[in-house]
Amino acid sequence: MPQGSDDSAAASTGAARPQTLLLTFFGGYVLGRGVHVATASVLDVLHRVGVSEHATRSTLSRMARRGLLHRIRRGRKVYVGLTWRSREILHDGEIRIWRLGAVNTHWDGTWTLLGFSLPESWQRQRHVLRSRLLWAGFGSLQGGLWIAPSTVEVGPLLESLEAAERVKVFQARALSPTDVDDLVHDAWDLEALADRYRRFLARWDTHVPPTGLPDSLARQLMLQTEWLQIIRQDPRLPQQHLPEDWPAERAQQVFRALNAELEPAARAIAADVLDTIPDEAVEAENSPPC
C-alpha cells in the first residue's frame, strides 16, 4: 500500500502516518457511501488526531497525484472522492479487518512456495519483490525461497516487475521429517509479531482512553488505524503452529468490542462534521454535453 510521510505528524499520532489515517477515514466514512467529502471536513477529522493542516493538505495532494483520490471544486470548496485504485486498497483492508480476522483457524495444510534468482545488478527489483512478498504474508525460508501459509494469488504481486519472468510458484504440503513449528519460527519473526499485539493491548485494553484523542470519532479512527497497521503485517499463521500464549485473538476481541462501543457516538459526530456531495452529482458535472 502506498504510504505518506510526515515525521512530526507520525510522532504525534502514535507513529500512524497521515496517509494511513486518511485511508482509514475514507474506508470508514466514504467507501460504499457514494460521496465526495469536503477537504475542510477531512482537515477537521485529522486535526482531532493531531495531524497538522499542512500535513493533511500535502498528503491529500500527493494521494490525488498518485491516483488514489479524485478532486472537484464547487465554488470555494474542494471535495475529494475515491478512485478505483483506492477502492481496491480499502476493500482489501475491509476484508482483512472484518472477514479474515487475525487468527488463521481453518488452515488446510497448503503452502504457497515462491522461488526466484535475480542477478546482483537487479537490486531495486529484488527490493520491490521482497517488499511485496512481505506485505502479502510470505516469510523467507532460505535464500530465494519464500513461503506463505495459504493459497496466494501471486499475479498482482508480480505486476509490472521485470523479475516476474524469473519467479517460480508452487503449492505444497509439508512432509516428514519437516517440523512445521520449526519452519514457522525460521521463516517469520514471531516475537516481533507478538510484540505488536502486546503493544496494542497495552494501549487499548484499559479503562483509561489514550491521551490526545478528544472524542469518539478520534478514538475510533486511531483504533482502526493502529489495528489495520498490525494485521497488514501479520501473515495469519496457522493457529496450531503458534505459541499457546499468542496474543492476536485477545487483541482482536478488544479491538472489536471497543470499536462497537465507539461506533454510535463516532457516527453521530461524523454526521455533524462531514460535508459531502453525491458521486452522481460529480459524474453528471464531468459528463460531456449531449
PDB file of C-alpha atoms in Angstrom:
ATOM      1  CA  MET A   1       0.000   0.000   0.000  1.00  0.00           C
ATOM      2  CA  PRO A   2       1.312   3.460  -0.736  1.00  0.00           C
ATOM      3  CA  GLN A   3       2.275   5.423   2.319  1.00  0.00           C
ATOM      4  CA  GLY A   4       2.653   9.097   3.065  1.00  0.00           C
ATOM      5  CA  SER A   5       5.346  10.560   5.278  1.00  0.00           C
ATOM      6  CA  ASP A   6       5.472  13.313   7.851  1.00  0.00           C
ATOM      7  CA  ASP A   7       7.746  12.644  10.786  1.00  0.00           C
ATOM      8  CA  SER A   8       6.254  15.184  13.178  1.00  0.00           C
ATOM      9  CA  ALA A   9       2.705  14.088  12.457  1.00  0.00           C
ATOM     10  CA  ALA A  10       3.679  10.442  12.769  1.00  0.00           C
ATOM     11  CA  ALA A  11       5.172  11.104  16.175  1.00  0.00           C
ATOM     12  CA  SER A  12       2.057  12.877  17.425  1.00  0.00           C
ATOM     13  CA  THR A  13      -0.287  10.132  16.218  1.00  0.00           C
ATOM     14  CA  GLY A  14       1.363   7.024  17.637  1.00  0.00           C
ATOM     15  CA  ALA A  15       3.544   6.527  14.529  1.00  0.00           C
ATOM     16  CA  ALA A  16       0.495   6.451  12.240  1.00  0.00           C
ATOM     17  CA  ARG A  17       1.289   8.453   9.112  1.00  0.00           C
ATOM     18  CA  PRO A  18      -1.202  10.950   7.672  1.00  0.00           C
ATOM     19  CA  GLN A  19      -1.891   8.810   4.591  1.00  0.00           C
ATOM     20  CA  THR A  20      -2.558   5.752   6.748  1.00  0.00           C
ATOM     21  CA  LEU A  21      -5.021   7.745   8.849  1.00  0.00           C
ATOM     22  CA  LEU A  22      -6.657   9.182   5.737  1.00  0.00           C
ATOM     23  CA  LEU A  23      -7.125   5.765   4.187  1.00  0.00           C
ATOM     24  CA  THR A  24      -8.705   4.538   7.415  1.00  0.00           C
ATOM     25  CA  PHE A  25     -11.028   7.550   7.426  1.00  0.00           C
ATOM     26  CA  PHE A  26     -12.027   7.069   3.778  1.00  0.00           C
ATOM     27  CA  GLY A  27     -12.564   3.362   4.386  1.00  0.00           C
ATOM     28  CA  GLY A  28     -14.889   4.033   7.304  1.00  0.00           C
ATOM     29  CA  TYR A  29     -16.798   7.087   6.111  1.00  0.00           C
ATOM     30  CA  VAL A  30     -16.580   7.297   2.307  1.00  0.00           C
ATOM     31  CA  LEU A  31     -16.194   3.756   0.927  1.00  0.00           C
ATOM     32  CA  GLY A  32     -19.554   2.386  -0.165  1.00  0.00           C
ATOM     33  CA  ARG A  33     -21.433   5.628   0.528  1.00  0.00           C
ATOM     34  CA  GLY A  34     -21.145   7.064  -2.988  1.00  0.00           C
ATOM     35  CA  VAL A  35     -19.987  10.506  -1.872  1.00  0.00           C
ATOM     36  CA  HIS A  36     -17.180  13.033  -2.146  1.00  0.00           C
ATOM     37  CA  VAL A  37     -16.239  14.772   1.117  1.00  0.00           C
ATOM     38  CA  ALA A  38     -15.130  18.382   1.569  1.00  0.00           C
ATOM     39  CA  THR A  39     -11.443  18.939   2.226  1.00  0.00           C
ATOM     40  CA  ALA A  40     -12.388  21.156   5.167  1.00  0.00           C
ATOM     41  CA  SER A  41     -14.170  18.196   6.773  1.00  0.00           C
ATOM     42  CA  VAL A  42     -11.118  15.983   6.288  1.00  0.00           C
ATOM     43  CA  LEU A  43      -8.899  18.655   7.872  1.00  0.00           C
ATOM     44  CA  ASP A  44     -11.247  18.764  10.870  1.00  0.00           C
ATOM     45  CA  VAL A  45     -11.158  14.988  11.368  1.00  0.00           C
ATOM     46  CA  LEU A  46      -7.370  14.682  11.042  1.00  0.00           C
ATOM     47  CA  HIS A  47      -6.857  17.632  13.392  1.00  0.00           C
ATOM     48  CA  ARG A  48      -8.665  15.614  16.066  1.00  0.00           C
ATOM     49  CA  VAL A  49      -5.879  13.000  15.964  1.00  0.00           C
ATOM     50  CA  GLY A  50      -3.064  15.533  15.971  1.00  0.00           C
ATOM     51  CA  VAL A  51      -2.242  15.897  12.268  1.00  0.00           C
ATOM     52  CA  SER A  52      -1.492  19.445  11.149  1.00  0.00           C
ATOM     53  CA  GLU A  53      -3.423  21.178   8.370  1.00  0.00           C
ATOM     54  CA  HIS A  54      -0.222  21.374   6.295  1.00  0.00           C
ATOM     55  CA  ALA A  55       0.451  17.643   6.638  1.00  0.00           C
ATOM     56  CA  THR A  56      -3.137  16.751   5.723  1.00  0.00           C
ATOM     57  CA  ARG A  57      -3.270  19.068   2.700  1.00  0.00           C
ATOM     58  CA  SER A  58       0.080  17.877   1.335  1.00  0.00           C
ATOM     59  CA  THR A  59      -0.903  14.239   1.818  1.00  0.00           C
ATOM     60  CA  LEU A  60      -4.258  14.757   0.078  1.00  0.00           C
ATOM     61  CA  SER A  61      -2.446  16.381  -2.851  1.00  0.00           C
ATOM     62  CA  ARG A  62       0.055  13.553  -3.040  1.00  0.00           C
ATOM     63  CA  MET A  63      -2.719  10.939  -2.941  1.00  0.00           C
ATOM     64  CA  ALA A  64      -4.542  12.745  -5.765  1.00  0.00           C
ATOM     65  CA  ARG A  65      -1.370  12.805  -7.890  1.00  0.00           C
ATOM     66  CA  ARG A  66      -0.970   9.059  -7.317  1.00  0.00           C
ATOM     67  CA  GLY A  67      -4.494   8.334  -8.482  1.00  0.00           C
ATOM     68  CA  LEU A  68      -5.848   7.496  -5.035  1.00  0.00           C
ATOM     69  CA  LEU A  69      -8.258  10.437  -4.831  1.00  0.00           C
ATOM     70  CA  HIS A  70     -10.439  12.392  -7.230  1.00  0.00           C
ATOM     71  CA  ARG A  71     -10.838  16.127  -6.578  1.00  0.00           C
ATOM     72  CA  ILE A  72     -13.539  18.532  -7.700  1.00  0.00           C
ATOM     73  CA  ARG A  73     -14.121  22.196  -6.877  1.00  0.00           C
ATOM     74  CA  ARG A  74     -17.535  23.634  -6.014  1.00  0.00           C
ATOM     75  CA  GLY A  75     -17.253  27.399  -5.570  1.00  0.00           C
ATOM     76  CA  ARG A  76     -14.650  27.917  -2.873  1.00  0.00           C
ATOM     77  CA  LYS A  77     -14.876  24.338  -1.633  1.00  0.00           C
ATOM     78  CA  VAL A  78     -12.861  21.342  -2.798  1.00  0.00           C
ATOM     79  CA  TYR A  79     -14.305  17.842  -2.448  1.00  0.00           C
ATOM     80  CA  VAL A  80     -12.370  14.570  -2.640  1.00  0.00           C
ATOM     81  CA  GLY A  81     -13.634  11.114  -3.518  1.00  0.00           C
ATOM     82  CA  LEU A  82     -12.329   7.625  -4.109  1.00  0.00           C
ATOM     83  CA  THR A  83     -10.916   6.181  -7.333  1.00  0.00           C
ATOM     84  CA  TRP A  84     -10.975   2.560  -8.461  1.00  0.00           C
ATOM     85  CA  ARG A  85      -7.431   2.189  -7.146  1.00  0.00           C
ATOM     86  CA  SER A  86      -8.190   3.484  -3.657  1.00  0.00           C
ATOM     87  CA  ARG A  87     -11.382   1.416  -3.534  1.00  0.00           C
ATOM     88  CA  GLU A  88      -9.320  -1.726  -4.179  1.00  0.00           C
ATOM     89  CA  ILE A  89      -6.950  -0.845  -1.345  1.00  0.00           C
ATOM     90  CA  LEU A  90      -9.786  -0.064   1.042  1.00  0.00           C
ATOM     91  CA  HIS A  91     -11.740  -3.216   0.150  1.00  0.00           C
ATOM     92  CA  ASP A  92      -8.597  -5.227   0.931  1.00  0.00           C
ATOM     93  CA  GLY A  93      -8.367  -3.580   4.341  1.00  0.00           C
ATOM     94  CA  GLU A  94     -12.060  -4.207   4.959  1.00  0.00           C
ATOM     95  CA  ILE A  95     -11.601  -7.915   4.209  1.00  0.00           C
ATOM     96  CA  ARG A  96      -8.580  -8.200   6.486  1.00  0.00           C
ATOM     97  CA  ILE A  97     -10.336  -6.482   9.396  1.00  0.00           C
ATOM     98  CA  TRP A  98     -13.837  -7.930   9.255  1.00  0.00           C
ATOM     99  CA  ARG A  99     -13.731 -11.184   7.278  1.00  0.00           C
ATOM    100  CA  LEU A 100     -10.374 -12.896   7.672  1.00  0.00           C
ATOM    101  CA  GLY A 101      -9.610 -11.961  11.250  1.00  0.00           C
ATOM    102  CA  ALA A 102      -6.237 -12.009  12.991  1.00  0.00           C
ATOM    103  CA  VAL A 103      -6.006 -15.761  13.594  1.00  0.00           C
ATOM    104  CA  ASN A 104      -5.946 -18.493  10.938  1.00  0.00           C
ATOM    105  CA  THR A 105      -8.099 -21.215  12.488  1.00  0.00           C
ATOM    106  CA  HIS A 106      -9.131 -23.012   9.276  1.00  0.00           C
ATOM    107  CA  TRP A 107      -5.819 -23.804   7.617  1.00  0.00           C
ATOM    108  CA  ASP A 108      -5.904 -26.867   5.347  1.00  0.00           C
ATOM    109  CA  GLY A 109      -2.163 -27.504   5.352  1.00  0.00           C
ATOM    110  CA  THR A 110      -1.493 -25.903   1.949  1.00  0.00           C
ATOM    111  CA  TRP A 111       1.593 -23.738   1.489  1.00  0.00           C
ATOM    112  CA  THR A 112       2.417 -21.438  -1.395  1.00  0.00           C
ATOM    113  CA  LEU A 113       6.099 -21.641  -2.312  1.00  0.00           C
ATOM    114  CA  LEU A 114       7.733 -18.935  -4.377  1.00  0.00           C
ATOM    115  CA  GLY A 115      11.313 -19.049  -5.577  1.00  0.00           C
ATOM    116  CA  PHE A 116      13.413 -16.578  -7.524  1.00  0.00           C
ATOM    117  CA  SER A 117      17.002 -15.974  -8.533  1.00  0.00           C
ATOM    118  CA  LEU A 118      17.927 -12.467  -9.675  1.00  0.00           C
ATOM    119  CA  PRO A 119      21.229 -11.013 -10.909  1.00  0.00           C
ATOM    120  CA  GLU A 120      23.151  -8.895  -8.404  1.00  0.00           C
ATOM    121  CA  SER A 121      22.557  -5.840 -10.596  1.00  0.00           C
ATOM    122  CA  TRP A 122      18.787  -6.151 -10.042  1.00  0.00           C
ATOM    123  CA  GLN A 123      18.888  -4.748  -6.526  1.00  0.00           C
ATOM    124  CA  ARG A 124      15.862  -2.489  -6.942  1.00  0.00           C
ATOM    125  CA  GLN A 125      13.777  -5.298  -8.473  1.00  0.00           C
ATOM    126  CA  ARG A 126      14.793  -7.580  -5.613  1.00  0.00           C
ATOM    127  CA  HIS A 127      13.826  -4.964  -3.033  1.00  0.00           C
ATOM    128  CA  VAL A 128      10.415  -4.334  -4.618  1.00  0.00           C
ATOM    129  CA  LEU A 129       9.690  -8.052  -4.909  1.00  0.00           C
ATOM    130  CA  ARG A 130      10.672  -8.740  -1.308  1.00  0.00           C
ATOM    131  CA  SER A 131       8.555  -5.825  -0.075  1.00  0.00           C
ATOM    132  CA  ARG A 132       5.521  -7.119  -1.943  1.00  0.00           C
ATOM    133  CA  LEU A 133       6.063 -10.646  -0.645  1.00  0.00           C
ATOM    134  CA  LEU A 134       6.275  -9.451   2.960  1.00  0.00           C
ATOM    135  CA  TRP A 135       3.100  -7.398   2.507  1.00  0.00           C
ATOM    136  CA  ALA A 136       1.338 -10.493   1.117  1.00  0.00           C
ATOM    137  CA  GLY A 137       2.299 -12.577   4.168  1.00  0.00           C
ATOM    138  CA  PHE A 138       5.265 -14.508   2.788  1.00  0.00           C
ATOM    139  CA  GLY A 139       8.197 -15.430   5.001  1.00  0.00           C
ATOM    140  CA  SER A 140      11.762 -16.084   3.860  1.00  0.00           C
ATOM    141  CA  LEU A 141      12.541 -19.781   4.246  1.00  0.00           C
ATOM    142  CA  GLN A 142      16.046 -19.746   2.778  1.00  0.00           C
ATOM    143  CA  GLY A 143      17.867 -17.883   0.037  1.00  0.00           C
ATOM    144  CA  GLY A 144      15.398 -17.039  -2.708  1.00  0.00           C
ATOM    145  CA  LEU A 145      12.707 -19.404  -1.382  1.00  0.00           C
ATOM    146  CA  TRP A 146       9.665 -17.775   0.208  1.00  0.00           C
ATOM    147  CA  ILE A 147       6.604 -19.420   1.740  1.00  0.00           C
ATOM    148  CA  ALA A 148       3.053 -18.424   2.712  1.00  0.00           C
ATOM    149  CA  PRO A 149       0.540 -20.450   4.783  1.00  0.00           C
ATOM    150  CA  SER A 150      -2.314 -20.356   2.274  1.00  0.00           C
ATOM    151  CA  THR A 151      -3.153 -20.273  -1.408  1.00  0.00           C
ATOM    152  CA  VAL A 152      -1.882 -16.909  -2.637  1.00  0.00           C
ATOM    153  CA  GLU A 153      -2.764 -15.289  -5.963  1.00  0.00           C
ATOM    154  CA  VAL A 154       0.687 -14.044  -6.939  1.00  0.00           C
ATOM    155  CA  GLY A 155      -0.259 -12.377 -10.233  1.00  0.00           C
ATOM    156  CA  PRO A 156      -0.949  -8.950  -8.689  1.00  0.00           C
ATOM    157  CA  LEU A 157       2.312  -9.180  -6.696  1.00  0.00           C
ATOM    158  CA  LEU A 158       4.349  -9.594  -9.869  1.00  0.00           C
ATOM    159  CA  GLU A 159       2.549  -6.977 -11.934  1.00  0.00           C
ATOM    160  CA  SER A 160       4.927  -4.576 -13.748  1.00  0.00           C
ATOM    161  CA  LEU A 161       8.035  -6.344 -12.422  1.00  0.00           C
ATOM    162  CA  GLU A 162      10.786  -7.492 -14.774  1.00  0.00           C
ATOM    163  CA  ALA A 163      11.576 -10.077 -12.120  1.00  0.00           C
ATOM    164  CA  ALA A 164       8.249 -11.816 -12.806  1.00  0.00           C
ATOM    165  CA  GLU A 165       9.840 -13.921 -15.542  1.00  0.00           C
ATOM    166  CA  ARG A 166      12.345 -15.299 -13.038  1.00  0.00           C
ATOM    167  CA  VAL A 167       9.784 -16.307 -10.399  1.00  0.00           C
ATOM    168  CA  LYS A 168       8.528 -19.881  -9.920  1.00  0.00           C
ATOM    169  CA  VAL A 169       5.423 -20.608  -7.849  1.00  0.00           C
ATOM    170  CA  PHE A 170       4.153 -23.890  -6.384  1.00  0.00           C
ATOM    171  CA  GLN A 171       1.580 -25.201  -3.955  1.00  0.00           C
ATOM    172  CA  ALA A 172       2.864 -27.775  -1.482  1.00  0.00           C
ATOM    173  CA  ARG A 173       2.273 -29.674   1.747  1.00  0.00           C
ATOM    174  CA  ALA A 174       4.899 -30.351   4.383  1.00  0.00           C
ATOM    175  CA  LEU A 175       6.041 -33.962   4.665  1.00  0.00           C
ATOM    176  CA  SER A 176       8.113 -35.804   7.261  1.00  0.00           C
ATOM    177  CA  PRO A 177      10.728 -35.139   8.539  1.00  0.00           C
ATOM    178  CA  THR A 178       9.800 -31.433   8.214  1.00  0.00           C
ATOM    179  CA  ASP A 179       8.871 -29.893  11.563  1.00  0.00           C
ATOM    180  CA  VAL A 180       6.300 -27.231  10.708  1.00  0.00           C
ATOM    181  CA  ASP A 181       6.679 -25.489  14.076  1.00  0.00           C
ATOM    182  CA  ASP A 182      10.384 -25.027  13.371  1.00  0.00           C
ATOM    183  CA  LEU A 183       9.627 -23.918   9.810  1.00  0.00           C
ATOM    184  CA  VAL A 184       7.269 -21.196  11.078  1.00  0.00           C
ATOM    185  CA  HIS A 185       9.818 -19.980  13.619  1.00  0.00           C
ATOM    186  CA  ASP A 186      12.542 -19.863  10.963  1.00  0.00           C
ATOM    187  CA  ALA A 187      10.536 -18.027   8.310  1.00  0.00           C
ATOM    188  CA  TRP A 188       8.806 -15.407  10.500  1.00  0.00           C
ATOM    189  CA  ASP A 189       9.854 -13.273  13.455  1.00  0.00           C
ATOM    190  CA  LEU A 190       7.146 -14.439  15.828  1.00  0.00           C
ATOM    191  CA  GLU A 191       8.366 -12.333  18.734  1.00  0.00           C
ATOM    192  CA  ALA A 192       8.157  -9.140  16.691  1.00  0.00           C
ATOM    193  CA  LEU A 193       4.643 -10.064  15.549  1.00  0.00           C
ATOM    194  CA  ALA A 194       3.534 -10.820  19.106  1.00  0.00           C
ATOM    195  CA  ASP A 195       5.034  -7.583  20.407  1.00  0.00           C
ATOM    196  CA  ARG A 196       2.845  -5.556  18.047  1.00  0.00           C
ATOM    197  CA  TYR A 197      -0.270  -7.156  19.531  1.00  0.00           C
ATOM    198  CA  ARG A 198       1.026  -6.709  23.088  1.00  0.00           C
ATOM    199  CA  ARG A 199       1.643  -3.005  22.484  1.00  0.00           C
ATOM    200  CA  PHE A 200      -1.880  -2.691  21.069  1.00  0.00           C
ATOM    201  CA  LEU A 201      -3.319  -4.343  24.178  1.00  0.00           C
ATOM    202  CA  ALA A 202      -1.243  -2.148  26.485  1.00  0.00           C
ATOM    203  CA  ARG A 203      -2.634   0.945  24.752  1.00  0.00           C
ATOM    204  CA  TRP A 204      -6.270  -0.064  24.283  1.00  0.00           C
ATOM    205  CA  ASP A 205      -7.141  -2.824  26.795  1.00  0.00           C
ATOM    206  CA  THR A 206      -7.596  -0.346  29.615  1.00  0.00           C
ATOM    207  CA  HIS A 207     -10.335   1.724  31.231  1.00  0.00           C
ATOM    208  CA  VAL A 208      -8.359   4.911  30.571  1.00  0.00           C
ATOM    209  CA  PRO A 209      -8.658   6.188  26.938  1.00  0.00           C
ATOM    210  CA  PRO A 210      -5.401   7.077  25.150  1.00  0.00           C
ATOM    211  CA  THR A 211      -4.414  10.697  25.711  1.00  0.00           C
ATOM    212  CA  GLY A 212      -4.651  13.316  22.982  1.00  0.00           C
ATOM    213  CA  LEU A 213      -7.832  11.896  21.427  1.00  0.00           C
ATOM    214  CA  PRO A 214     -10.690  14.276  22.275  1.00  0.00           C
ATOM    215  CA  ASP A 215     -13.788  12.336  21.220  1.00  0.00           C
ATOM    216  CA  SER A 216     -15.187   9.034  19.968  1.00  0.00           C
ATOM    217  CA  LEU A 217     -14.522   9.832  16.310  1.00  0.00           C
ATOM    218  CA  ALA A 218     -10.843  10.486  17.007  1.00  0.00           C
ATOM    219  CA  ARG A 219     -10.507   7.392  19.195  1.00  0.00           C
ATOM    220  CA  GLN A 220     -12.211   5.152  16.639  1.00  0.00           C
ATOM    221  CA  LEU A 221     -10.063   6.494  13.800  1.00  0.00           C
ATOM    222  CA  MET A 222      -6.869   5.869  15.745  1.00  0.00           C
ATOM    223  CA  LEU A 223      -8.073   2.480  16.989  1.00  0.00           C
ATOM    224  CA  GLN A 224      -8.887   1.270  13.477  1.00  0.00           C
ATOM    225  CA  THR A 225      -5.673   2.682  12.028  1.00  0.00           C
ATOM    226  CA  GLU A 226      -3.455   1.008  14.605  1.00  0.00           C
ATOM    227  CA  TRP A 227      -5.298  -2.296  14.214  1.00  0.00           C
ATOM    228  CA  LEU A 228      -5.047  -2.240  10.434  1.00  0.00           C
ATOM    229  CA  GLN A 229      -1.323  -1.490  10.633  1.00  0.00           C
ATOM    230  CA  ILE A 230      -0.850  -4.589  12.775  1.00  0.00           C
ATOM    231  CA  ILE A 231      -2.884  -7.049  10.756  1.00  0.00           C
ATOM    232  CA  ARG A 232      -1.399  -5.846   7.461  1.00  0.00           C
ATOM    233  CA  GLN A 233       1.954  -7.038   8.810  1.00  0.00           C
ATOM    234  CA  ASP A 234       0.567 -10.328  10.128  1.00  0.00           C
ATOM    235  CA  PRO A 235       0.813 -13.316   7.744  1.00  0.00           C
ATOM    236  CA  ARG A 236      -2.046 -15.068   9.629  1.00  0.00           C
ATOM    237  CA  LEU A 237      -0.016 -18.125  10.500  1.00  0.00           C
ATOM    238  CA  PRO A 238      -1.874 -21.354  11.330  1.00  0.00           C
ATOM    239  CA  GLN A 239      -3.097 -21.287  14.907  1.00  0.00           C
ATOM    240  CA  GLN A 240      -1.853 -24.827  15.612  1.00  0.00           C
ATOM    241  CA  HIS A 241       1.730 -23.763  14.882  1.00  0.00           C
ATOM    242  CA  LEU A 242       1.758 -20.652  17.065  1.00  0.00           C
ATOM    243  CA  PRO A 243       2.703 -20.389  20.765  1.00  0.00           C
ATOM    244  CA  GLU A 244      -0.124 -21.097  23.186  1.00  0.00           C
ATOM    245  CA  ASP A 245       0.014 -17.566  24.581  1.00  0.00           C
ATOM    246  CA  TRP A 246      -0.298 -15.935  21.135  1.00  0.00           C
ATOM    247  CA  PRO A 247      -1.907 -12.500  21.815  1.00  0.00           C
ATOM    248  CA  ALA A 248      -3.655 -11.923  18.473  1.00  0.00           C
ATOM    249  CA  GLU A 249      -7.024 -13.399  19.442  1.00  0.00           C
ATOM    250  CA  ARG A 250      -7.267 -11.359  22.654  1.00  0.00           C
ATOM    251  CA  ALA A 251      -6.222  -8.219  20.761  1.00  0.00           C
ATOM    252  CA  GLN A 252      -8.902  -8.855  18.141  1.00  0.00           C
ATOM    253  CA  GLN A 253     -11.566  -9.235  20.839  1.00  0.00           C
ATOM    254  CA  VAL A 254     -10.503  -5.926  22.390  1.00  0.00           C
ATOM    255  CA  PHE A 255     -10.496  -4.182  19.012  1.00  0.00           C
ATOM    256  CA  ARG A 256     -13.949  -5.365  18.003  1.00  0.00           C
ATOM    257  CA  ALA A 257     -15.542  -4.674  21.385  1.00  0.00           C
ATOM    258  CA  LEU A 258     -14.075  -1.176  21.642  1.00  0.00           C
ATOM    259  CA  ASN A 259     -14.900  -0.344  18.026  1.00  0.00           C
ATOM    260  CA  ALA A 260     -18.521  -1.361  18.586  1.00  0.00           C
ATOM    261  CA  GLU A 261     -18.625   0.764  21.738  1.00  0.00           C
ATOM    262  CA  LEU A 262     -17.281   3.837  19.935  1.00  0.00           C
ATOM    263  CA  GLU A 263     -19.337   3.390  16.760  1.00  0.00           C
ATOM    264  CA  PRO A 264     -22.627   5.172  17.647  1.00  0.00           C
ATOM    265  CA  ALA A 265     -21.020   8.330  19.014  1.00  0.00           C
ATOM    266  CA  ALA A 266     -18.379   8.383  16.258  1.00  0.00           C
ATOM    267  CA  ARG A 267     -21.086   8.162  13.570  1.00  0.00           C
ATOM    268  CA  ALA A 268     -23.065  10.950  15.213  1.00  0.00           C
ATOM    269  CA  ILE A 269     -20.029  13.245  15.289  1.00  0.00           C
ATOM    270  CA  ALA A 270     -19.200  12.403  11.672  1.00  0.00           C
ATOM    271  CA  ALA A 271     -22.757  13.217  10.610  1.00  0.00           C
ATOM    272  CA  ASP A 272     -22.325  16.709  12.071  1.00  0.00           C
ATOM    273  CA  VAL A 273     -18.792  17.270  10.762  1.00  0.00           C
ATOM    274  CA  LEU A 274     -18.777  15.832   7.246  1.00  0.00           C
ATOM    275  CA  ASP A 275     -19.844  17.996   4.310  1.00  0.00           C
ATOM    276  CA  THR A 276     -20.490  15.660   1.374  1.00  0.00           C
ATOM    277  CA  ILE A 277     -21.888  15.671  -2.144  1.00  0.00           C
ATOM    278  CA  PRO A 278     -23.121  12.566  -4.003  1.00  0.00           C
ATOM    279  CA  ASP A 279     -20.850  10.940  -6.579  1.00  0.00           C
ATOM    280  CA  GLU A 280     -23.711  11.145  -9.074  1.00  0.00           C
ATOM    281  CA  ALA A 281     -23.560  14.924  -8.986  1.00  0.00           C
ATOM    282  CA  VAL A 282     -19.821  14.829  -9.681  1.00  0.00           C
ATOM    283  CA  GLU A 283     -20.267  12.377 -12.556  1.00  0.00           C
ATOM    284  CA  ALA A 284     -23.043  14.484 -14.085  1.00  0.00           C
ATOM    285  CA  GLU A 285     -20.887  17.599 -13.889  1.00  0.00           C
ATOM    286  CA  ASN A 286     -17.976  15.810 -15.578  1.00  0.00           C
ATOM    287  CA  SER A 287     -20.021  14.115 -18.297  1.00  0.00           C
ATOM    288  CA  PRO A 288     -19.826  15.570 -21.839  1.00  0.00           C
ATOM    289  CA  PRO A 289     -22.839  17.567 -23.118  1.00  0.00           C
ATOM    290  CA  CYS A 290     -25.378  15.714 -25.218  1.00  0.00           C
TER     291      CYS A 290
END
